[in-house]
Amino acid sequence: MSKPSQSTIPQEITELLNRLRGKIRRYILLEGTARLLAVIGVIFWASFLVDWAYFQLSHLELPVWFRASFVLISLAVILALAASFLLFRLMKKMRRKALALVLERRFPELNDRLATAIELHETHEPQNALTRAMLERTVHDVAEGSRDLPLEDVFDKRPLRRAFFFAFALTISILTLAIINQPAMARWAKGYLELRSDYWNRETGLIVKVIAQPGDRIKEFHNQTYKHGLGTDLTLLVETVDGKKIPERVQLTYRMQNGRGGGRTVMSRMGEGRFKHTITDLLDSIQIWVSGNDFTNPEPYLVEIVETPVLDQIQLACLYPEYTGLNQTDTETGQRIPDLHTVQGTQISLPVNSEFEMVSTANKPITRFSFETDRFNLQLEQAAEDATTAAENFLAWKNPEGEIVQQIALTPQLLNQMRDTDGRTFRIPFKLVSENQEEVTSNAAPLPQSIPLVADQPIRIYLEDADGLLVTEPIRLIINGIVDQPPKVDTRLTGIGKSITRKATIPIEGMITDDYGIQAARFDFLVDQDKNFRPRPFRKKPSDRPKEFTLQRSDDEVWERFEVLPLDLKVGQKVSLTVQAEDADNLSGPHQVHGETYHFEIVTDEELLSILYSKELNLRKRFEQIYKEVSQTRDDLAQRVEQLKQAQTIREKQKQGQTDPRWSETLTEIQNAVAVSADRSLYGTRKNATETASIVESFYDIREELVNNGVATAQIMGRIDDKILKPLTTIHEQDFPDVDQRLGLYRLAMEKGSDPLPEIQASIELLDAMLVRMKSVLNEMQDLLEFHEAIEMLKNLIEREKELAEETKKFRKNKLLDRLKGLGLE
């Protein structure tokens, strides 16, 4: 049995569906393309407007990352929309049944026959003859009716027109922008296509610089970075780019890198197109933006804080002049060991002519070390690796007006000696000299081993580090010169006066001092009108250059003696005597100096004794006054004894019951009188003791003067020693201390309120004994004075005899002349 055959779709229906399929794909292509172009136009204008708005608000270009991200996102969106609008829709399979349904929906006259015919054709179920006949009839009718169908009516043209409208409008606007405002279009292309950081063409251009100190040096930022010294003022300078519009004002914005704040300010105008602002005491790194008109720097300027170059330490390794003996000596090599001084503050003192090495240590590597004074300038510079010019290392000498008169280039060998490889330590040899030394001004040597440094002149040290930082203020230093002073001679006469005999011995005691040692010392003397001193050596001369030399012949004789007798002087002649000292300065000396000059006149023995007589007379008068005051003290204490006894009597009567209104007042008066007497007696006694000590010393001087002038006899010395000095010494060293102690107990008793009568009576006993001794001394002084008076009378007689002899000679001469006149022989 044979299978029934299926009907076939006419060629007309197949062509109809194929035409519809092609029109649908064309519609999708046109609408998708239009929509995609519209999206691209929206993206363009969005990017353009965002960039323009951002620049108007901030005067900055959009960040590169933002623009790059925007471009990437836009490309992704465009690709996604292209796939959605075109690719996926075009690749979608369009079945014949779906196409038939589209046609039947648009053309109702097909009356579902087209879809039915296609559906029956696509089924594989067996059909009977009737069904197949009916199907063929339906397909034939559809084929006949579809030949003239307007397929364009299937589509809704409004979405396509809207898409084309927006695409056309946006495309025309972009083309118009590109034609009318080519710079704007070019700016967009540079910003979004080339991703340039500076694509906006500004009317104003600003450059940020720094006014560095010292010297108001203009420094530029390198790679938007500038290194600034810690804690110093930062002065920013903003300049307008040549040919650009000058802004009315420039705003400075800065932010601390550590997040501790920032600031915003309007910079001060300092000229045409120049603006300035100072941030004081900057301690942290900051980022800087400047704005003016349409300009703001897109990338911040960075001011990085670094340590300012300073000298952590300055040390002087000193070799003092050899004659000073201040340096220690190495026992093995015999060489002097440099004395190391660390400079504290801004001044240090060294002996003139000291040679020293100044060792300066910086806190960081230094590229330029400049040492300046009023006389020279020393510069040590290390060339940078990328430097185009050679480093300048020189020693330049100046005249008093500060002008350079000679400049010497430093050799590499000397440069390596002065500067360590680390760039932090500098070793410069100097010699400290005085202002008037010849080597400072002559500069005969091409390059001295030690640079002459004038003492007391200000020194200025400038430092510059690898970051280009200079010290704001130079490091100042003064090395004061200690000029070798002449020795100091401090002498005084002892046991001698201004009048001496021709056989006198003059004792001089004292001390000679010098900073670095005494080379020699001696007597120098003049006789009468001599102009030049004549020397006489000491018996004991200075040895080993002592810094202190005491004038003494031996341990027992703490003085030097000058003997007058070898000069063979006559009465009336004058002698001037002094001590001369000399130091060991072999560079600017030696320095010779004289001490006080003492003047003496030669007198006879009688004249000297007469002079001493006058001194003794004054001493006796002083001692008489002391004796009188001690007697008054004794009498005052005796009155207090009577008063105290009277007070005891009154108290005994009061105990017996007797009364008298006047007794109370009397007791008070006695109490006050006794208390006042205690203080008065103690004070007076101490004053008398001091004066007695002075008299004892004066008598010792008289005694020494007698001995030193060679006029002392055994009789005179015996009376002075035994009759005067010995008892006077006892009074001074024993009697007065005993009385002072007892009177002290007397006052203590008054302070404690105890009975002072025993202490007063004991004081009276001691005063009585002392008065007896003082009276004996006064009597001996009187006898001594009488002896001197006799000598004075003898002296007067001798003088009178000389006068009479002279008058007799004159009388005889005149008489002889008168006789000659009478004889006519004149």
mmCIF file of C-alpha atoms in Angstrom, residues 510-724:
data_model
loop_
_atom_site.group_PDB
_atom_site.id
_atom_site.type_symbol
_atom_site.label_atom_id
_atom_site.label_comp_id
_atom_site.label_asym_id
_atom_site.label_seq_id
_atom_site.Cartn_x
_atom_site.Cartn_y
_atom_site.Cartn_z
ATOM 1 C CA GLY A 510 107.010 90.224 96.010
ATOM 2 C CA MET A 511 106.204 87.948 93.104
ATOM 3 C CA ILE A 512 106.664 87.899 89.325
ATOM 4 C CA THR A 513 104.044 86.092 87.253
ATOM 5 C CA ASP A 514 103.696 85.284 83.550
ATOM 6 C CA ASP A 515 101.190 83.236 81.560
ATOM 7 C CA TYR A 516 103.799 81.024 79.942
ATOM 8 C CA GLY A 517 106.887 81.346 82.098
ATOM 9 C CA ILE A 518 109.561 83.764 83.258
ATOM 10 C CA GLN A 519 112.843 83.603 81.420
ATOM 11 C CA ALA A 520 114.903 86.052 83.546
ATOM 12 C CA ALA A 521 114.586 88.562 86.396
ATOM 13 C CA ARG A 522 116.980 91.040 88.031
ATOM 14 C CA PHE A 523 117.413 94.422 89.696
ATOM 15 C CA ASP A 524 117.672 97.555 87.572
ATOM 16 C CA PHE A 525 118.815 100.825 89.138
ATOM 17 C CA LEU A 526 119.596 104.437 88.311
ATOM 18 C CA VAL A 527 121.906 106.817 90.142
ATOM 19 C CA ASP A 528 121.003 110.489 90.138
ATOM 20 C CA GLN A 529 120.262 111.566 86.554
ATOM 21 C CA ASP A 530 121.175 108.346 84.770
ATOM 22 C CA LYS A 531 119.054 107.701 81.677
ATOM 23 C CA ASN A 532 119.681 103.995 81.284
ATOM 24 C CA PHE A 533 119.119 101.373 83.915
ATOM 25 C CA ARG A 534 122.055 99.418 85.178
ATOM 26 C CA PRO A 535 121.433 95.725 85.937
ATOM 27 C CA ARG A 536 122.290 93.714 89.015
ATOM 28 C CA PRO A 537 121.416 90.012 89.238
ATOM 29 C CA PHE A 538 119.404 88.345 91.931
ATOM 30 C CA ARG A 539 121.135 85.984 94.254
ATOM 31 C CA LYS A 540 118.448 83.397 93.405
ATOM 32 C CA LYS A 541 117.465 83.526 89.729
ATOM 33 C CA PRO A 542 114.390 81.931 88.035
ATOM 34 C CA SER A 543 115.021 78.520 86.467
ATOM 35 C CA ASP A 544 112.949 76.225 84.196
ATOM 36 C CA ARG A 545 110.770 79.183 83.205
ATOM 37 C CA PRO A 546 108.359 79.194 86.153
ATOM 38 C CA LYS A 547 104.973 80.865 85.784
ATOM 39 C CA GLU A 548 105.356 82.284 89.284
ATOM 40 C CA PHE A 549 108.630 83.448 90.792
ATOM 41 C CA THR A 550 108.885 84.659 94.365
ATOM 42 C CA LEU A 551 111.649 87.093 95.254
ATOM 43 C CA GLN A 552 113.590 85.342 98.012
ATOM 44 C CA ARG A 553 117.163 84.464 98.821
ATOM 45 C CA SER A 554 116.317 81.364 100.798
ATOM 46 C CA ASP A 555 113.462 79.757 102.662
ATOM 47 C CA ASP A 556 114.265 81.978 105.656
ATOM 48 C CA GLU A 557 114.698 85.196 103.668
ATOM 49 C CA VAL A 558 111.534 85.741 101.628
ATOM 50 C CA TRP A 559 112.949 88.777 99.846
ATOM 51 C CA GLU A 560 115.803 89.891 97.665
ATOM 52 C CA ARG A 561 118.317 92.466 98.927
ATOM 53 C CA PHE A 562 119.963 95.281 97.010
ATOM 54 C CA GLU A 563 123.221 96.416 98.596
ATOM 55 C CA VAL A 564 123.914 100.117 98.246
ATOM 56 C CA LEU A 565 127.463 100.147 99.634
ATOM 57 C CA PRO A 566 129.165 98.837 96.414
ATOM 58 C CA LEU A 567 127.854 101.928 94.600
ATOM 59 C CA ASP A 568 130.046 104.157 96.835
ATOM 60 C CA LEU A 569 127.448 106.898 96.964
ATOM 61 C CA LYS A 570 127.717 110.178 98.804
ATOM 62 C CA VAL A 571 125.231 111.925 101.015
ATOM 63 C CA GLY A 572 122.655 113.690 98.905
ATOM 64 C CA GLN A 573 122.806 111.367 95.948
ATOM 65 C CA LYS A 574 119.636 109.595 94.801
ATOM 66 C CA VAL A 575 119.054 106.005 93.762
ATOM 67 C CA SER A 576 116.092 104.592 91.807
ATOM 68 C CA LEU A 577 115.546 100.869 92.126
ATOM 69 C CA THR A 578 113.147 98.507 90.322
ATOM 70 C CA VAL A 579 112.734 94.856 89.407
ATOM 71 C CA GLN A 580 112.945 93.858 85.753
ATOM 72 C CA ALA A 581 111.386 90.636 84.354
ATOM 73 C CA GLU A 582 111.530 89.026 80.909
ATOM 74 C CA ASP A 583 109.391 86.270 79.375
ATOM 75 C CA ALA A 584 110.331 83.538 76.901
ATOM 76 C CA ASP A 585 108.312 84.755 73.893
ATOM 77 C CA ASN A 586 110.646 84.180 70.947
ATOM 78 C CA LEU A 587 108.019 85.077 68.321
ATOM 79 C CA SER A 588 106.762 88.528 69.198
ATOM 80 C CA GLY A 589 109.046 89.225 72.160
ATOM 81 C CA PRO A 590 110.731 88.754 74.477
ATOM 82 C CA HIS A 591 108.659 91.130 76.588
ATOM 83 C CA GLN A 592 110.548 93.048 79.238
ATOM 84 C CA VAL A 593 108.820 94.949 81.990
ATOM 85 C CA HIS A 594 109.756 96.842 85.140
ATOM 86 C CA GLY A 595 107.898 96.764 88.382
ATOM 87 C CA GLU A 596 107.308 99.734 90.630
ATOM 88 C CA THR A 597 110.294 102.054 90.795
ATOM 89 C CA TYR A 598 111.397 103.048 94.276
ATOM 90 C CA HIS A 599 113.337 106.260 94.835
ATOM 91 C CA PHE A 600 115.826 106.663 97.677
ATOM 92 C CA GLU A 601 118.009 109.491 98.941
ATOM 93 C CA ILE A 602 121.322 108.979 100.686
ATOM 94 C CA VAL A 603 121.402 110.611 104.145
ATOM 95 C CA THR A 604 123.748 110.513 107.101
ATOM 96 C CA ASP A 605 123.231 108.169 110.004
ATOM 97 C CA GLU A 606 122.143 111.084 112.183
ATOM 98 C CA GLU A 607 119.563 112.207 109.621
ATOM 99 C CA LEU A 608 118.131 108.720 109.399
ATOM 100 C CA LEU A 609 117.914 108.430 113.197
ATOM 101 C CA SER A 610 116.159 111.789 113.245
ATOM 102 C CA ILE A 611 113.601 110.519 110.738
ATOM 103 C CA LEU A 612 113.022 107.408 112.814
ATOM 104 C CA TYR A 613 112.712 109.578 115.911
ATOM 105 C CA SER A 614 109.771 111.359 114.312
ATOM 106 C CA LYS A 615 108.085 108.032 113.625
ATOM 107 C CA GLU A 616 108.627 106.847 117.193
ATOM 108 C CA LEU A 617 107.211 110.082 118.546
ATOM 109 C CA ASN A 618 104.006 109.518 116.625
ATOM 110 C CA LEU A 619 103.822 105.920 117.801
ATOM 111 C CA ARG A 620 104.222 106.980 121.417
ATOM 112 C CA LYS A 621 101.415 109.496 121.071
ATOM 113 C CA ARG A 622 99.168 106.774 119.628
ATOM 114 C CA PHE A 623 100.105 104.367 122.423
ATOM 115 C CA GLU A 624 99.429 107.050 125.030
ATOM 116 C CA GLN A 625 95.938 107.401 123.586
ATOM 117 C CA ILE A 626 95.446 103.627 123.802
ATOM 118 C CA TYR A 627 96.661 103.661 127.410
ATOM 119 C CA LYS A 628 94.207 106.440 128.198
ATOM 120 C CA GLU A 629 91.262 104.581 126.607
ATOM 121 C CA VAL A 630 92.117 101.341 128.412
ATOM 122 C CA SER A 631 92.255 103.281 131.685
ATOM 123 C CA GLN A 632 88.820 104.745 130.931
ATOM 124 C CA THR A 633 87.502 101.252 130.274
ATOM 125 C CA ARG A 634 88.913 100.085 133.591
ATOM 126 C CA ASP A 635 87.365 103.052 135.443
ATOM 127 C CA ASP A 636 84.014 102.486 133.749
ATOM 128 C CA LEU A 637 84.003 98.864 134.886
ATOM 129 C CA ALA A 638 84.882 99.990 138.425
ATOM 130 C CA GLN A 639 81.804 102.243 138.409
ATOM 131 C CA ARG A 640 79.693 99.298 137.291
ATOM 132 C CA VAL A 641 81.034 97.293 140.249
ATOM 133 C CA GLU A 642 79.868 100.023 142.635
ATOM 134 C CA GLN A 643 76.488 100.133 140.918
ATOM 135 C CA LEU A 644 76.079 96.359 141.120
ATOM 136 C CA LYS A 645 76.966 96.437 144.823
ATOM 137 C CA GLN A 646 74.383 99.192 145.291
ATOM 138 C CA ALA A 647 71.825 97.032 143.511
ATOM 139 C CA GLN A 648 72.642 94.094 145.796
ATOM 140 C CA THR A 649 72.098 96.297 148.850
ATOM 141 C CA ILE A 650 68.696 97.444 147.536
ATOM 142 C CA ARG A 651 67.610 93.861 146.876
ATOM 143 C CA GLU A 652 68.658 92.771 150.368
ATOM 144 C CA LYS A 653 66.609 95.591 151.886
ATOM 145 C CA GLN A 654 63.660 94.592 149.751
ATOM 146 C CA LYS A 655 63.941 91.057 151.071
ATOM 147 C CA GLN A 656 63.864 92.458 154.597
ATOM 148 C CA GLY A 657 60.597 94.146 153.787
ATOM 149 C CA GLN A 658 61.850 97.666 153.337
ATOM 150 C CA THR A 659 60.353 99.695 150.506
ATOM 151 C CA ASP A 660 61.236 102.834 148.655
ATOM 152 C CA PRO A 661 59.482 104.039 145.452
ATOM 153 C CA ARG A 662 62.800 105.117 143.950
ATOM 154 C CA TRP A 663 64.463 101.719 144.246
ATOM 155 C CA SER A 664 62.705 100.228 141.222
ATOM 156 C CA GLU A 665 63.815 103.102 139.008
ATOM 157 C CA THR A 666 67.347 102.906 140.394
ATOM 158 C CA LEU A 667 67.591 99.162 139.671
ATOM 159 C CA THR A 668 66.443 99.734 136.104
ATOM 160 C CA GLU A 669 69.011 102.464 135.575
ATOM 161 C CA ILE A 670 71.763 100.257 136.987
ATOM 162 C CA GLN A 671 70.705 97.338 134.794
ATOM 163 C CA ASN A 672 70.785 99.507 131.661
ATOM 164 C CA ALA A 673 74.106 101.101 132.583
ATOM 165 C CA VAL A 674 75.731 97.713 133.200
ATOM 166 C CA ALA A 675 74.388 96.327 129.893
ATOM 167 C CA VAL A 676 75.616 99.324 127.894
ATOM 168 C CA SER A 677 78.983 99.124 129.630
ATOM 169 C CA ALA A 678 79.395 95.499 128.559
ATOM 170 C CA ASP A 679 79.030 96.370 124.878
ATOM 171 C CA ARG A 680 81.064 99.564 125.117
ATOM 172 C CA SER A 681 83.940 97.923 126.966
ATOM 173 C CA LEU A 682 84.090 94.963 124.593
ATOM 174 C CA TYR A 683 84.054 97.182 121.501
ATOM 175 C CA GLY A 684 86.655 99.603 122.913
ATOM 176 C CA THR A 685 88.964 96.785 123.940
ATOM 177 C CA ARG A 686 88.881 95.206 120.521
ATOM 178 C CA LYS A 687 89.578 98.564 118.872
ATOM 179 C CA ASN A 688 92.559 99.140 121.188
ATOM 180 C CA ALA A 689 93.859 95.638 120.460
ATOM 181 C CA THR A 690 93.819 96.336 116.716
ATOM 182 C CA GLU A 691 95.632 99.642 117.147
ATOM 183 C CA THR A 692 98.215 98.019 119.439
ATOM 184 C CA ALA A 693 98.890 95.394 116.758
ATOM 185 C CA SER A 694 99.534 98.201 114.266
ATOM 186 C CA ILE A 695 101.984 99.851 116.703
ATOM 187 C CA VAL A 696 103.803 96.551 117.202
ATOM 188 C CA GLU A 697 104.161 96.165 113.450
ATOM 189 C CA SER A 698 105.402 99.742 113.092
ATOM 190 C CA PHE A 699 108.082 99.200 115.739
ATOM 191 C CA TYR A 700 109.196 96.083 113.924
ATOM 192 C CA ASP A 701 109.500 98.196 110.761
ATOM 193 C CA ILE A 702 111.614 100.748 112.625
ATOM 194 C CA ARG A 703 113.771 97.979 113.971
ATOM 195 C CA GLU A 704 114.230 96.520 110.448
ATOM 196 C CA GLU A 705 114.975 99.941 109.060
ATOM 197 C CA LEU A 706 117.696 100.441 111.645
ATOM 198 C CA VAL A 707 119.221 97.098 110.754
ATOM 199 C CA ASN A 708 118.919 97.516 106.970
ATOM 200 C CA ASN A 709 120.555 100.926 107.102
ATOM 201 C CA GLY A 710 123.437 99.682 109.209
ATOM 202 C CA VAL A 711 122.847 102.128 112.095
ATOM 203 C CA ALA A 712 121.613 99.640 114.686
ATOM 204 C CA THR A 713 123.765 99.351 117.799
ATOM 205 C CA ALA A 714 123.555 96.712 120.496
ATOM 206 C CA GLN A 715 122.248 99.253 122.964
ATOM 207 C CA ILE A 716 119.467 100.506 120.650
ATOM 208 C CA MET A 717 118.455 97.019 119.568
ATOM 209 C CA GLY A 718 118.458 95.719 123.111
ATOM 210 C CA ARG A 719 116.197 98.494 124.362
ATOM 211 C CA ILE A 720 113.790 98.175 121.415
ATOM 212 C CA ASP A 721 113.627 94.374 121.581
ATOM 213 C CA ASP A 722 113.521 93.905 125.364
ATOM 214 C CA LYS A 723 111.935 97.057 126.613
ATOM 215 C CA ILE A 724 109.408 97.808 123.916
#
